[in-house]
Amino acid sequence: MVNTNNSEDRPRLPPGQHKIRRFPVLQKGSIAHVNRDEYALSIEGEVNNPKRFDLNTLIELQDREITEDIHCVTSWSKFDTTWKGISFEKLFEIVKPKPTANFIEFTCADGGFTTTVPIERTKVPNTLLALSYEGKPINDKHGGPVRAVIPNLYFYKSAKWVKKITFLREDRLGYWERGGYSNKADPWKEQRYSHQD
Ligand SMILES: Nc1nc2c(c(=O)[nH]1)N[C@H]1C(S)=C(S)[C@@H](COP(=O)(O)O)O[C@H]1N2
Ligand SMILES: [Mo]
């Protein structure tokens, strides 16, 4: 396991953000509860080897721990959050994306919430499908049992309660993105709203 916290020579706080210590809980509606015994993650779309994993299999696949700053579009940033889970690198080895796979869509247990990211955005060492936060299984509030953690993008791209991952040829807008938030969502470029894309 490596600490991937970036040490690039740039300010630590992206433009327009402020640092907080607590960990707010945000989602479109109410907090979802996923039954861990019945849980299955489906991976489908533009892949050669579609898969369905139960939670125990995912727990065994964990290969990465990261300590990263996270940035919410509502302007809070939280430093040094530690997550453990499965790297997308490892997932890709298993499901074998086709050359036509350009985007990844997460579908979630809270009423079919979706968000998408370009596949290149997952091919960085500080990004994973997380199963634990600060050494414990992720709780309901923060998206357990399985959530995406993509620190290089505003946190609305980090889908909670993930139940399906679909590899897409072409992008489609997710829930917050249809509501006017940026589909690019780079905090360092301050891409907050869709009119900035
Ligand atoms: N399934 C799902 N994931 C989601 C959301 C949501 O509404 N549903 N909201 C996003 C938003 S806007 C933010 S800021 C983060 C918040 O994560 P947290 O509650 O762990 O702080 O989750 C993201 N992931
Ligand atoms: Mo958010």
mmCIF file of C-alpha atoms and ligand atoms in Angstrom:
data_model
loop_
_atom_site.group_PDB
_atom_site.id
_atom_site.type_symbol
_atom_site.label_atom_id
_atom_site.label_comp_id
_atom_site.label_asym_id
_atom_site.label_seq_id
_atom_site.Cartn_x
_atom_site.Cartn_y
_atom_site.Cartn_z
ATOM 1 C CA MET A 1 0.000 0.000 0.000
ATOM 2 C CA VAL A 2 1.338 3.452 -0.837
ATOM 3 C CA ASN A 3 0.363 6.876 0.339
ATOM 4 C CA THR A 4 -0.521 8.587 -2.897
ATOM 5 C CA ASN A 5 -1.203 12.025 -1.455
ATOM 6 C CA ASN A 6 0.134 14.315 -4.127
ATOM 7 C CA SER A 7 3.134 16.435 -3.351
ATOM 8 C CA GLU A 8 3.013 18.548 -6.489
ATOM 9 C CA ASP A 9 4.186 22.077 -6.123
ATOM 10 C CA ARG A 10 0.817 23.813 -5.991
ATOM 11 C CA PRO A 11 -1.333 25.302 -3.261
ATOM 12 C CA ARG A 12 -3.171 22.653 -1.346
ATOM 13 C CA LEU A 13 -6.564 24.349 -1.463
ATOM 14 C CA PRO A 14 -8.196 24.682 -4.911
ATOM 15 C CA PRO A 15 -9.588 28.128 -5.827
ATOM 16 C CA GLY A 16 -12.766 29.144 -4.002
ATOM 17 C CA GLN A 17 -12.534 26.319 -1.430
ATOM 18 C CA HIS A 18 -12.141 26.439 2.349
ATOM 19 C CA LYS A 19 -10.854 23.777 4.680
ATOM 20 C CA ILE A 20 -13.116 22.105 7.217
ATOM 21 C CA ARG A 21 -12.563 19.368 9.792
ATOM 22 C CA ARG A 22 -15.962 17.686 9.998
ATOM 23 C CA PHE A 23 -17.196 15.365 7.247
ATOM 24 C CA PRO A 24 -20.535 16.578 5.842
ATOM 25 C CA VAL A 25 -23.010 14.064 4.459
ATOM 26 C CA LEU A 26 -24.556 15.013 1.124
ATOM 27 C CA GLN A 27 -26.808 13.244 -1.335
ATOM 28 C CA LYS A 28 -29.794 14.017 -3.558
ATOM 29 C CA GLY A 29 -32.356 12.517 -1.166
ATOM 30 C CA SER A 30 -32.152 10.382 1.929
ATOM 31 C CA ILE A 31 -29.280 8.183 3.058
ATOM 32 C CA ALA A 32 -29.498 4.781 1.364
ATOM 33 C CA HIS A 33 -29.095 1.490 3.167
ATOM 34 C CA VAL A 34 -27.643 -1.422 1.224
ATOM 35 C CA ASN A 35 -28.047 -4.957 2.600
ATOM 36 C CA ARG A 36 -24.461 -6.240 2.755
ATOM 37 C CA ASP A 37 -25.484 -9.938 2.521
ATOM 38 C CA GLU A 38 -27.457 -9.453 -0.665
ATOM 39 C CA TYR A 39 -25.136 -6.885 -2.192
ATOM 40 C CA ALA A 40 -23.762 -7.445 -5.692
ATOM 41 C CA LEU A 41 -21.755 -5.112 -7.900
ATOM 42 C CA SER A 42 -22.371 -5.579 -11.645
ATOM 43 C CA ILE A 43 -19.817 -4.461 -14.166
ATOM 44 C CA GLU A 44 -21.100 -4.301 -17.716
ATOM 45 C CA GLY A 45 -21.157 -2.386 -21.013
ATOM 46 C CA GLU A 46 -18.072 -2.074 -23.213
ATOM 47 C CA VAL A 47 -16.039 -4.815 -21.508
ATOM 48 C CA ASN A 48 -14.907 -8.241 -22.696
ATOM 49 C CA ASN A 49 -15.560 -9.897 -19.370
ATOM 50 C CA PRO A 50 -18.718 -8.573 -17.627
ATOM 51 C CA LYS A 51 -18.811 -9.522 -13.952
ATOM 52 C CA ARG A 52 -20.929 -9.635 -10.849
ATOM 53 C CA PHE A 53 -19.111 -9.538 -7.505
ATOM 54 C CA ASP A 54 -20.455 -10.162 -4.037
ATOM 55 C CA LEU A 55 -19.073 -8.148 -1.146
ATOM 56 C CA ASN A 56 -16.693 -10.817 0.156
ATOM 57 C CA THR A 57 -15.069 -11.119 -3.244
ATOM 58 C CA LEU A 58 -14.635 -7.346 -3.406
ATOM 59 C CA ILE A 59 -13.107 -7.301 0.081
ATOM 60 C CA GLU A 60 -10.518 -9.828 -1.089
ATOM 61 C CA LEU A 61 -9.726 -7.820 -4.215
ATOM 62 C CA GLN A 62 -8.661 -4.729 -2.245
ATOM 63 C CA ASP A 63 -5.208 -3.628 -3.339
ATOM 64 C CA ARG A 64 -4.845 0.064 -2.540
ATOM 65 C CA GLU A 65 -4.971 2.627 0.241
ATOM 66 C CA ILE A 66 -4.961 6.362 -0.388
ATOM 67 C CA THR A 67 -4.790 9.450 1.811
ATOM 68 C CA GLU A 68 -6.210 12.361 -0.146
ATOM 69 C CA ASP A 69 -7.870 15.755 0.101
ATOM 70 C CA ILE A 70 -11.487 15.855 -1.082
ATOM 71 C CA HIS A 71 -13.247 18.891 -2.512
ATOM 72 C CA CYS A 72 -17.008 19.427 -2.556
ATOM 73 C CA VAL A 73 -18.481 21.836 -5.092
ATOM 74 C CA THR A 74 -20.372 23.556 -2.250
ATOM 75 C CA SER A 75 -16.873 24.855 -1.305
ATOM 76 C CA TRP A 76 -15.678 22.688 1.575
ATOM 77 C CA SER A 77 -12.469 20.703 1.343
ATOM 78 C CA LYS A 78 -11.375 18.043 3.790
ATOM 79 C CA PHE A 79 -7.696 17.159 3.972
ATOM 80 C CA ASP A 80 -6.096 13.763 4.449
ATOM 81 C CA THR A 81 -9.018 11.375 4.184
ATOM 82 C CA THR A 82 -7.885 7.741 4.124
ATOM 83 C CA TRP A 83 -9.689 5.169 1.999
ATOM 84 C CA LYS A 84 -8.952 1.565 1.162
ATOM 85 C CA GLY A 85 -10.379 -0.411 -1.719
ATOM 86 C CA ILE A 86 -9.858 -1.708 -5.222
ATOM 87 C CA SER A 87 -7.879 0.209 -7.806
ATOM 88 C CA PHE A 88 -9.515 0.657 -11.192
ATOM 89 C CA GLU A 89 -6.304 -0.775 -12.610
ATOM 90 C CA LYS A 90 -7.128 -4.050 -10.877
ATOM 91 C CA LEU A 91 -10.783 -3.938 -11.961
ATOM 92 C CA PHE A 92 -9.729 -3.336 -15.553
ATOM 93 C CA GLU A 93 -7.430 -6.373 -15.465
ATOM 94 C CA ILE A 94 -10.461 -8.472 -14.581
ATOM 95 C CA VAL A 95 -13.228 -7.028 -16.769
ATOM 96 C CA LYS A 96 -11.006 -6.061 -19.713
ATOM 97 C CA PRO A 97 -12.494 -2.853 -21.141
ATOM 98 C CA LYS A 98 -12.871 -2.821 -24.931
ATOM 99 C CA PRO A 99 -11.036 -0.137 -26.921
ATOM 100 C CA THR A 100 -14.463 1.481 -27.338
ATOM 101 C CA ALA A 101 -14.807 2.109 -23.590
ATOM 102 C CA ASN A 102 -14.397 5.850 -23.065
ATOM 103 C CA PHE A 103 -16.473 6.636 -19.974
ATOM 104 C CA ILE A 104 -17.489 4.905 -16.786
ATOM 105 C CA GLU A 105 -20.965 5.350 -15.342
ATOM 106 C CA PHE A 106 -21.773 4.574 -11.718
ATOM 107 C CA THR A 107 -25.362 3.608 -10.920
ATOM 108 C CA CYS A 108 -26.278 3.802 -7.254
ATOM 109 C CA ALA A 109 -28.775 2.437 -4.789
ATOM 110 C CA ASP A 110 -30.391 5.813 -4.041
ATOM 111 C CA GLY A 111 -33.087 5.856 -6.673
ATOM 112 C CA GLY A 112 -30.796 5.106 -9.589
ATOM 113 C CA PHE A 113 -28.506 8.106 -9.022
ATOM 114 C CA THR A 114 -25.801 8.165 -11.718
ATOM 115 C CA THR A 115 -22.616 10.004 -12.484
ATOM 116 C CA THR A 116 -19.943 9.457 -15.130
ATOM 117 C CA VAL A 117 -16.199 10.016 -15.463
ATOM 118 C CA PRO A 118 -13.871 9.736 -18.460
ATOM 119 C CA ILE A 119 -11.966 6.450 -18.207
ATOM 120 C CA GLU A 120 -8.580 8.271 -18.106
ATOM 121 C CA ARG A 121 -9.671 9.956 -14.881
ATOM 122 C CA THR A 122 -9.740 6.544 -13.196
ATOM 123 C CA LYS A 123 -6.284 5.562 -14.472
ATOM 124 C CA VAL A 124 -4.474 7.537 -11.789
ATOM 125 C CA PRO A 125 -2.989 6.090 -8.619
ATOM 126 C CA ASN A 126 -5.097 8.126 -6.174
ATOM 127 C CA THR A 127 -8.481 6.804 -7.356
ATOM 128 C CA LEU A 128 -10.349 3.721 -6.207
ATOM 129 C CA LEU A 129 -13.531 1.881 -5.512
ATOM 130 C CA ALA A 130 -13.511 2.262 -1.753
ATOM 131 C CA LEU A 131 -14.713 -0.208 0.854
ATOM 132 C CA SER A 132 -13.242 1.348 3.962
ATOM 133 C CA TYR A 133 -12.796 4.824 5.407
ATOM 134 C CA GLU A 134 -10.283 5.558 8.187
ATOM 135 C CA GLY A 135 -9.789 1.837 8.796
ATOM 136 C CA LYS A 136 -13.443 0.813 9.076
ATOM 137 C CA PRO A 137 -16.023 -0.419 6.554
ATOM 138 C CA ILE A 138 -17.723 2.627 5.012
ATOM 139 C CA ASN A 139 -20.968 3.393 6.856
ATOM 140 C CA ASP A 140 -24.322 4.143 5.264
ATOM 141 C CA LYS A 141 -23.892 7.927 5.477
ATOM 142 C CA HIS A 142 -20.694 7.952 3.447
ATOM 143 C CA GLY A 143 -21.847 5.478 0.809
ATOM 144 C CA GLY A 144 -21.054 1.978 2.094
ATOM 145 C CA PRO A 145 -20.494 -0.767 1.367
ATOM 146 C CA VAL A 146 -18.889 0.440 -1.879
ATOM 147 C CA ARG A 147 -18.310 3.955 -3.200
ATOM 148 C CA ALA A 148 -16.067 5.620 -5.748
ATOM 149 C CA VAL A 149 -13.350 7.980 -4.497
ATOM 150 C CA ILE A 150 -11.985 10.236 -7.239
ATOM 151 C CA PRO A 151 -10.198 13.038 -5.381
ATOM 152 C CA ASN A 152 -9.060 14.871 -8.522
ATOM 153 C CA LEU A 153 -12.680 15.791 -9.301
ATOM 154 C CA TYR A 154 -15.336 17.555 -7.225
ATOM 155 C CA PHE A 155 -16.765 15.053 -4.801
ATOM 156 C CA TYR A 156 -20.136 14.701 -6.579
ATOM 157 C CA LYS A 157 -18.277 12.464 -9.052
ATOM 158 C CA SER A 158 -17.467 10.116 -6.155
ATOM 159 C CA ALA A 159 -20.621 8.006 -6.280
ATOM 160 C CA LYS A 160 -21.901 6.495 -3.019
ATOM 161 C CA TRP A 161 -23.739 3.131 -2.735
ATOM 162 C CA VAL A 162 -22.453 1.948 -6.123
ATOM 163 C CA LYS A 163 -24.292 -1.109 -7.434
ATOM 164 C CA LYS A 164 -23.446 -1.034 -11.119
ATOM 165 C CA ILE A 165 -20.521 0.195 -13.211
ATOM 166 C CA THR A 166 -21.206 0.580 -16.928
ATOM 167 C CA PHE A 167 -18.465 1.159 -19.461
ATOM 168 C CA LEU A 168 -19.747 3.536 -22.133
ATOM 169 C CA ARG A 169 -18.725 4.474 -25.626
ATOM 170 C CA GLU A 170 -20.317 7.885 -25.275
ATOM 171 C CA ASP A 171 -20.854 9.987 -22.209
ATOM 172 C CA ARG A 172 -24.245 10.693 -20.659
ATOM 173 C CA LEU A 173 -25.041 13.226 -18.005
ATOM 174 C CA GLY A 174 -25.532 12.146 -14.422
ATOM 175 C CA TYR A 175 -27.904 13.442 -11.789
ATOM 176 C CA TRP A 176 -26.061 16.572 -10.599
ATOM 177 C CA GLU A 177 -24.719 17.230 -14.079
ATOM 178 C CA ARG A 178 -28.279 17.354 -15.482
ATOM 179 C CA GLY A 179 -29.031 19.788 -12.670
ATOM 180 C CA GLY A 180 -26.468 22.288 -13.918
ATOM 181 C CA TYR A 181 -23.206 21.118 -12.346
ATOM 182 C CA SER A 182 -20.116 20.752 -14.503
ATOM 183 C CA ASN A 183 -19.550 17.412 -16.198
ATOM 184 C CA LYS A 184 -15.793 18.064 -16.107
ATOM 185 C CA ALA A 185 -15.734 18.935 -12.417
ATOM 186 C CA ASP A 186 -12.035 19.748 -12.031
ATOM 187 C CA PRO A 187 -11.596 21.706 -8.771
ATOM 188 C CA TRP A 188 -8.196 23.054 -9.867
ATOM 189 C CA LYS A 189 -9.892 24.633 -12.902
ATOM 190 C CA GLU A 190 -12.883 25.580 -10.753
ATOM 191 C CA GLN A 191 -15.289 23.851 -13.138
ATOM 192 C CA ARG A 192 -18.363 24.038 -10.910
ATOM 193 C CA TYR A 193 -21.255 24.647 -13.305
ATOM 194 C CA SER A 194 -22.154 23.289 -16.728
ATOM 195 C CA HIS A 195 -21.888 26.702 -18.390
ATOM 196 C CA GLN A 196 -18.140 26.521 -17.587
ATOM 197 C CA ASP A 197 -17.603 23.257 -19.528
HETATM 198 N N1 LIG B 1 -25.270 7.761 -4.807
HETATM 199 C C1 LIG B 1 -24.957 9.037 -4.618
HETATM 200 N N2 LIG B 1 -23.673 9.388 -4.556
HETATM 201 C C2 LIG B 1 -23.344 10.666 -4.340
HETATM 202 C C3 LIG B 1 -24.332 11.673 -4.215
HETATM 203 C C4 LIG B 1 -25.690 11.268 -4.308
HETATM 204 O O1 LIG B 1 -26.642 12.063 -4.251
HETATM 205 N N3 LIG B 1 -25.965 9.943 -4.495
HETATM 206 N N4 LIG B 1 -23.951 12.975 -3.994
HETATM 207 C C5 LIG B 1 -22.566 13.371 -4.282
HETATM 208 C C6 LIG B 1 -22.199 14.604 -3.629
HETATM 209 S S1 LIG B 1 -22.950 16.004 -4.187
HETATM 210 C C7 LIG B 1 -21.189 14.690 -2.704
HETATM 211 S S2 LIG B 1 -20.577 16.171 -2.175
HETATM 212 C C8 LIG B 1 -20.618 13.467 -2.103
HETATM 213 C C9 LIG B 1 -20.739 13.529 -0.605
HETATM 214 O O2 LIG B 1 -20.149 12.421 0.000
HETATM 215 P P1 LIG B 1 -20.220 12.301 1.568
HETATM 216 O O3 LIG B 1 -21.674 12.310 1.969
HETATM 217 O O4 LIG B 1 -19.499 11.056 1.913
HETATM 218 O O5 LIG B 1 -19.536 13.553 2.110
HETATM 219 O O6 LIG B 1 -21.266 12.294 -2.561
HETATM 220 C C10 LIG B 1 -21.549 12.282 -3.937
HETATM 221 N N5 LIG B 1 -22.030 10.976 -4.267
HETATM 222 MO MO MO B 2 -21.684 17.791 -3.486
#
